[in-house]
């Protein structure tokens, strides 16, 4: 009996004699990765601010005003901006406050960072979400149309346009759109998110949408070619597959054939590209917001970077890291919803 218990204990312990350890739940691993990402983002951002040649005092008071200041005034401003404090001390002070939920005060806007980020993120979220959805839907539809008509007139024209747009900077595309649609045609306002001189309580949703349309279209068009080109290649592979050829031999053709037999195989890769492009949309919004003077996080990031406003710049970097992480996490969830085989593989790996 004792020998049987010993043998059963050895079998449970495994070949090395160590008992198997249970892996952390998926949500716990995700939280650990998120914490490591936010920590690394904050450290790197503070290090870049410390290595920047920008003098916060000179950048914000101006060269002329700085030249007429006394030594005491300069020292007081340096203490306020923290330019004379070692960067590691500034980071330690910021991190201690961040653990308590206090991200500091924006030196450029003279307001709490949470207020500035919350206000700017509301404008940027509408812009980025509209551009992200337009780029995904337009890129998927265009890629499928190109792949079905491979070598045709539509494919050749759209392929050349995608290559051209892929090599075109977003800010140049925005400047071109401003000249054509705002200056020459007068269809859209020149900038800002609301009409100039109108009280916020009097701004209608139609006015906000009118100011949003052109920046969102520019940001969507600049991110659409990657999704379209990738979807085109997958569509060509699907149309050349054995099961599609078998379906054609049964008399099926056109979009009905693709929707019935290949759409799921196209949606999953397109979804991967679409959700991984969240970072590209966020980065492109910085340039687009500058061109259109759109008051969002991108414009605030440029202002903070040029002025050495470390607390605000770190907060914006953390928000961007959260958005990108959320996009990747959403992709993992949607994979299992669209393709049940993904859930089966995950279940087997946990088992």
Coordinates of C-alpha atoms in Angstrom, one line a residue:
X1 CA 0.0 0.0 0.0
X2 CA 2.8 2.4 0.9
X3 CA 4.6 1.5 -2.4
X4 CA 1.4 2.3 -4.4
X5 CA 1.0 5.7 -2.7
X6 CA 4.7 6.4 -3.5
X7 CA 4.3 5.4 -7.1
X8 CA 1.1 7.5 -7.5
X9 CA 2.8 10.5 -5.9
X10 CA 5.8 10.1 -8.3
X11 CA 3.5 10.0 -11.3
X12 CA 1.7 13.2 -10.2
X13 CA 5.0 14.9 -9.6
X14 CA 6.2 14.2 -13.2
X15 CA 9.4 12.8 -14.5
X16 CA 11.6 15.4 -12.8
X17 CA 10.0 14.8 -9.4
X18 CA 8.6 18.4 -9.2
X19 CA 4.9 18.9 -8.9
X20 CA 3.4 20.7 -11.9
X21 CA 2.5 24.3 -11.4
X22 CA -0.7 25.8 -12.6
X23 CA -0.3 28.6 -15.1
X24 CA -1.7 32.0 -14.3
X25 CA -5.1 32.8 -15.8
X26 CA -5.2 34.5 -19.1
X27 CA -6.5 37.8 -17.6
X28 CA -3.8 37.8 -15.0
X29 CA -1.1 37.4 -17.7
X30 CA -2.7 40.2 -19.7
X31 CA -2.6 42.5 -16.6
X32 CA 1.0 41.7 -15.9
X33 CA 1.9 42.5 -19.5
X34 CA -0.1 45.7 -19.4
X35 CA 1.7 46.8 -16.2
X36 CA 5.1 46.0 -17.7
X37 CA 4.2 48.0 -20.8
X38 CA 3.0 51.0 -18.9
X39 CA 6.1 51.0 -16.7
X40 CA 8.5 50.7 -19.7
X41 CA 6.5 53.5 -21.5
X42 CA 6.8 55.9 -18.6
X43 CA 10.5 55.2 -18.1
X44 CA 11.4 55.6 -21.8
X45 CA 9.3 58.8 -22.2
X46 CA 10.9 60.4 -19.2
X47 CA 14.4 59.4 -20.4
X48 CA 13.7 60.9 -23.9
X49 CA 12.5 64.1 -22.2
X50 CA 15.7 64.2 -20.1
X51 CA 17.8 63.7 -23.2
X52 CA 16.0 66.3 -25.2
X53 CA 17.9 69.5 -26.0
X54 CA 14.7 71.6 -25.4
X55 CA 15.0 74.0 -22.5
X56 CA 11.5 74.2 -21.0
X57 CA 12.1 77.7 -19.5
X58 CA 13.4 79.2 -22.8
X59 CA 10.8 77.4 -24.9
X60 CA 7.9 78.7 -22.8
X61 CA 8.9 82.2 -21.8
X62 CA 10.6 83.1 -25.1
X63 CA 14.2 84.2 -25.8
X64 CA 13.5 87.9 -25.4
X65 CA 11.7 87.6 -22.0
X66 CA 14.4 85.2 -20.8
X67 CA 17.1 87.6 -21.6
X68 CA 15.5 90.4 -19.5
X69 CA 15.0 88.1 -16.4
X70 CA 17.0 88.3 -13.3
X71 CA 19.0 85.4 -12.0
X72 CA 16.5 84.8 -9.2
X73 CA 13.6 84.7 -11.7
X74 CA 15.4 82.3 -13.9
X75 CA 16.2 80.0 -10.9
X76 CA 12.6 80.1 -9.8
X77 CA 11.3 79.2 -13.2
X78 CA 13.9 76.3 -13.5
X79 CA 12.6 75.0 -10.2
X80 CA 9.0 75.3 -11.3
X81 CA 9.7 73.5 -14.6
X82 CA 12.1 71.0 -13.0
X83 CA 14.8 71.6 -15.6
X84 CA 17.5 71.8 -12.9
X85 CA 16.4 68.6 -11.2
X86 CA 17.9 65.3 -12.3
X87 CA 15.5 63.3 -14.5
X88 CA 15.5 60.3 -12.2
X89 CA 14.3 62.4 -9.3
X90 CA 11.6 63.9 -11.4
X91 CA 10.5 60.4 -12.5
X92 CA 10.5 59.1 -8.9
X93 CA 8.4 62.0 -7.8
X94 CA 6.0 61.5 -10.7
X95 CA 5.8 57.8 -10.2
X96 CA 4.9 58.2 -6.5
X97 CA 2.1 60.5 -7.4
X98 CA 0.9 58.2 -10.3
X99 CA 0.6 55.3 -7.9
X100 CA -1.9 57.5 -5.9
X101 CA -3.8 58.4 -9.1
X102 CA -2.2 61.8 -9.5
X103 CA -0.5 62.3 -12.8
X104 CA 0.8 65.8 -12.0
X105 CA 0.0 69.2 -13.5
X106 CA 0.6 70.2 -17.1
X107 CA 3.1 73.0 -17.1
X108 CA 2.0 74.3 -20.5
X109 CA -1.7 74.3 -19.8
X110 CA -1.5 75.1 -16.1
X111 CA -4.1 72.4 -15.4
X112 CA -4.1 68.9 -14.0
X113 CA -2.9 66.4 -16.5
X114 CA -6.0 64.2 -16.1
X115 CA -8.3 67.1 -17.1
X116 CA -6.2 68.0 -20.2
X117 CA -5.9 64.4 -21.4
X118 CA -9.6 63.7 -20.7
X119 CA -10.7 66.8 -22.6
X120 CA -8.4 66.2 -25.6
X121 CA -9.0 62.4 -25.7
X122 CA -12.7 63.0 -26.3
X123 CA -11.9 64.9 -29.5
X124 CA -9.2 62.5 -30.6
X125 CA -11.3 59.4 -29.9
X126 CA -14.1 60.6 -32.3
X127 CA -11.5 61.3 -35.0
X128 CA -9.5 58.1 -34.6
X129 CA -12.6 55.9 -34.3
X130 CA -14.2 57.3 -37.5
X131 CA -10.9 57.0 -39.4
X132 CA -10.2 53.5 -38.1
X133 CA -13.7 52.2 -39.1
X134 CA -13.5 53.9 -42.5
X135 CA -10.0 52.5 -43.2
X136 CA -11.1 49.0 -42.2
X137 CA -14.3 48.9 -44.1
X138 CA -12.9 50.6 -47.2
X139 CA -9.7 48.6 -47.2
X140 CA -11.5 45.3 -46.9
X141 CA -14.0 46.1 -49.7
X142 CA -11.3 47.5 -52.0
X143 CA -9.0 44.6 -51.4
X144 CA -11.7 42.0 -52.1
X145 CA -12.7 43.9 -55.3
X146 CA -9.1 44.0 -56.4
X147 CA -8.5 40.3 -55.7
X148 CA -11.6 39.1 -57.5
X149 CA -10.7 41.1 -60.6
X150 CA -7.0 40.4 -60.5
X151 CA -5.2 41.9 -63.5
X152 CA -8.3 43.9 -64.6
X153 CA -8.6 47.6 -65.0
X154 CA -9.9 48.2 -61.4
X155 CA -7.1 46.1 -60.0
X156 CA -4.4 48.0 -61.9
X157 CA -5.8 51.5 -61.1
X158 CA -6.4 50.7 -57.4
X159 CA -3.1 49.0 -57.0
X160 CA -1.2 52.0 -58.3
X161 CA -3.3 54.3 -56.1
X162 CA -2.5 52.1 -53.0
X163 CA 1.2 52.2 -53.8
X164 CA 1.1 56.0 -54.2
X165 CA -0.9 56.6 -51.0
X166 CA 1.4 54.2 -49.0
X167 CA 4.4 56.4 -49.9
X168 CA 2.5 59.7 -49.2
X169 CA 3.0 61.3 -45.7
X170 CA -0.2 62.0 -43.9
X171 CA 0.6 65.6 -43.3
X172 CA 1.2 66.2 -47.0
X173 CA -2.1 64.5 -47.8
X174 CA -3.8 66.7 -45.2
X175 CA -2.3 69.9 -46.7
X176 CA -3.4 68.9 -50.2
X177 CA -6.9 68.2 -48.8
X178 CA -7.0 71.6 -47.2
X179 CA -6.1 73.4 -50.4
X180 CA -8.6 71.5 -52.5
X181 CA -11.6 71.0 -50.3
X182 CA -11.3 74.0 -48.0
X183 CA -9.6 76.8 -49.9
X184 CA -10.6 76.1 -53.5
X185 CA -14.0 74.3 -53.2
X186 CA -15.0 75.7 -49.8
X187 CA -16.8 72.5 -48.8
X188 CA -15.2 72.2 -45.3
X189 CA -13.8 74.6 -42.7
X190 CA -10.1 75.3 -42.6
X191 CA -9.6 73.8 -39.1
X192 CA -10.5 73.3 -35.5
X193 CA -13.2 71.0 -34.2
X194 CA -15.9 73.7 -33.7
X195 CA -16.7 77.0 -35.4
X196 CA -14.5 79.9 -34.3
X197 CA -16.2 82.4 -32.0
X198 CA -19.1 80.2 -31.1
X199 CA -19.8 79.2 -27.5
X200 CA -19.5 75.5 -26.7
X201 CA -23.1 75.4 -25.6
X202 CA -24.3 76.6 -29.0
X203 CA -22.2 74.2 -31.1
X204 CA -24.5 71.6 -32.7
X205 CA -23.6 68.0 -33.6
X206 CA -23.8 68.9 -37.2
X207 CA -21.1 71.6 -36.8
X208 CA -18.9 69.1 -35.0
X209 CA -19.4 66.5 -37.7
X210 CA -18.7 69.1 -40.4
X211 CA -15.3 69.8 -38.8
X212 CA -14.6 66.1 -38.3
X213 CA -15.3 64.7 -41.7
X214 CA -12.2 65.9 -43.7
X215 CA -9.5 65.1 -41.0
X216 CA -11.1 61.7 -40.5
X217 CA -11.2 61.0 -44.3
X218 CA -7.5 62.0 -44.6
X219 CA -6.5 59.8 -41.7
X220 CA -8.5 56.9 -43.1
X221 CA -7.2 57.2 -46.6
X222 CA -3.6 57.3 -45.4
X223 CA -4.2 54.0 -43.4
X224 CA -6.4 52.2 -46.0
X225 CA -3.7 51.0 -48.5
X226 CA -2.1 48.5 -46.1
X227 CA -5.4 46.8 -45.4
X228 CA -6.4 46.8 -49.0
X229 CA -3.2 45.3 -50.3
X230 CA -3.1 42.6 -47.7
X231 CA -6.8 41.7 -48.3
X232 CA -6.1 41.6 -52.1
X233 CA -3.4 39.0 -51.6
X234 CA -5.5 36.8 -49.3
X235 CA -8.5 37.1 -51.8
X236 CA -6.2 35.9 -54.6
X237 CA -5.1 32.9 -52.5
X238 CA -8.7 32.1 -51.5
X239 CA -9.9 32.3 -55.1
X240 CA -7.2 29.9 -56.2
X241 CA -7.9 27.4 -53.4
X242 CA -9.3 23.9 -54.0
X243 CA -12.6 24.4 -52.2
X244 CA -13.4 27.5 -54.3
X245 CA -12.5 25.7 -57.5
X246 CA -14.9 22.9 -56.4
X247 CA -17.6 25.4 -55.7
X248 CA -17.1 26.9 -59.2
X249 CA -17.5 23.4 -60.7
X250 CA -20.9 23.3 -59.1
X251 CA -21.9 26.5 -60.8
X252 CA -21.3 29.1 -58.1
X253 CA -19.6 32.3 -59.0
X254 CA -19.0 36.0 -58.1
X255 CA -19.5 37.6 -54.8
X256 CA -22.0 34.9 -53.6
X257 CA -19.2 32.3 -54.0
X258 CA -16.8 34.4 -52.0
X259 CA -19.3 35.3 -49.3
X260 CA -20.2 31.7 -48.8
X261 CA -16.9 29.9 -49.0
X262 CA -14.1 32.5 -48.4
X263 CA -15.3 35.5 -46.4
X264 CA -14.4 34.1 -43.0
X265 CA -10.8 33.3 -44.3
X266 CA -10.6 36.9 -45.4
X267 CA -12.0 38.6 -42.4
X268 CA -9.6 37.1 -39.8
X269 CA -6.4 38.3 -41.6
X270 CA -8.1 41.7 -42.3
X271 CA -9.1 42.0 -38.7
X272 CA -5.5 41.3 -37.7
X273 CA -4.2 44.1 -39.9
X274 CA -7.0 46.4 -38.8
X275 CA -6.5 46.0 -35.1
X276 CA -2.7 46.2 -35.4
X277 CA -3.1 49.5 -37.3
X278 CA -4.5 51.2 -34.1
X279 CA -1.0 52.4 -33.4
X280 CA -0.6 53.8 -37.0
X281 CA -3.9 55.6 -36.7
X282 CA -2.8 57.1 -33.4
X283 CA 0.5 58.2 -34.8
X284 CA -1.1 59.6 -37.9
X285 CA -3.5 61.6 -35.9
X286 CA -0.6 63.6 -34.5
X287 CA 0.2 64.9 -37.9
X288 CA -3.4 65.3 -39.1
X289 CA -4.4 67.2 -36.0
X290 CA -1.5 69.6 -36.5
X291 CA -2.4 70.2 -40.1
X292 CA -6.1 70.8 -39.3
X293 CA -5.4 72.6 -35.9
X294 CA -7.7 69.9 -34.4
X295 CA -7.6 70.1 -30.6
X296 CA -6.9 66.5 -29.8
X297 CA -4.2 64.4 -28.1
X298 CA -1.9 64.6 -31.1
X299 CA -1.8 68.4 -31.0
X300 CA -1.3 68.3 -27.2
X301 CA 1.6 65.8 -27.6
X302 CA 3.4 68.2 -30.0
X303 CA 2.8 71.1 -27.7
X304 CA 4.1 69.1 -24.7
X305 CA 7.1 67.8 -26.6
X306 CA 8.2 71.3 -27.9
X307 CA 7.7 72.7 -24.4
X308 CA 9.3 69.9 -22.4
X309 CA 6.1 69.3 -20.5
X310 CA 7.1 65.8 -19.2
X311 CA 4.0 65.0 -17.1
X312 CA 1.6 65.7 -20.0
X313 CA 3.8 63.9 -22.5
X314 CA 4.1 60.8 -20.3
X315 CA 0.3 60.7 -19.8
X316 CA -0.3 60.9 -23.5
X317 CA 2.2 58.1 -24.1
X318 CA 0.5 56.0 -21.5
X319 CA -2.9 56.6 -23.1
X320 CA -1.5 55.6 -26.5
X321 CA 0.0 52.4 -25.0
X322 CA -3.4 51.6 -23.5
X323 CA -5.2 52.1 -26.8
X324 CA -2.8 49.9 -28.7
X325 CA -2.9 47.2 -26.0
X326 CA -6.7 47.3 -26.0
X327 CA -6.7 46.8 -29.8
X328 CA -4.5 43.7 -29.6
X329 CA -6.6 42.3 -26.8
X330 CA -9.7 42.9 -28.7
X331 CA -8.2 41.0 -31.7
X332 CA -7.6 38.0 -29.5
X333 CA -11.2 38.0 -28.4
X334 CA -12.7 38.5 -31.8
X335 CA -10.6 35.7 -33.3
X336 CA -12.5 33.2 -31.2
X337 CA -15.8 34.7 -32.1
X338 CA -15.2 34.7 -35.9
X339 CA -13.3 31.4 -36.1
X340 CA -14.3 28.7 -33.6
X341 CA -11.1 26.8 -34.4
X342 CA -9.1 29.4 -32.4
X343 CA -11.2 28.6 -29.3
X344 CA -10.5 24.9 -29.8
X345 CA -6.8 25.4 -30.0
X346 CA -6.8 27.6 -26.9
X347 CA -8.8 25.0 -25.0
X348 CA -6.4 22.3 -26.0
X349 CA -3.4 24.4 -25.0
X350 CA -4.9 25.0 -21.5
X351 CA -5.7 21.4 -21.2

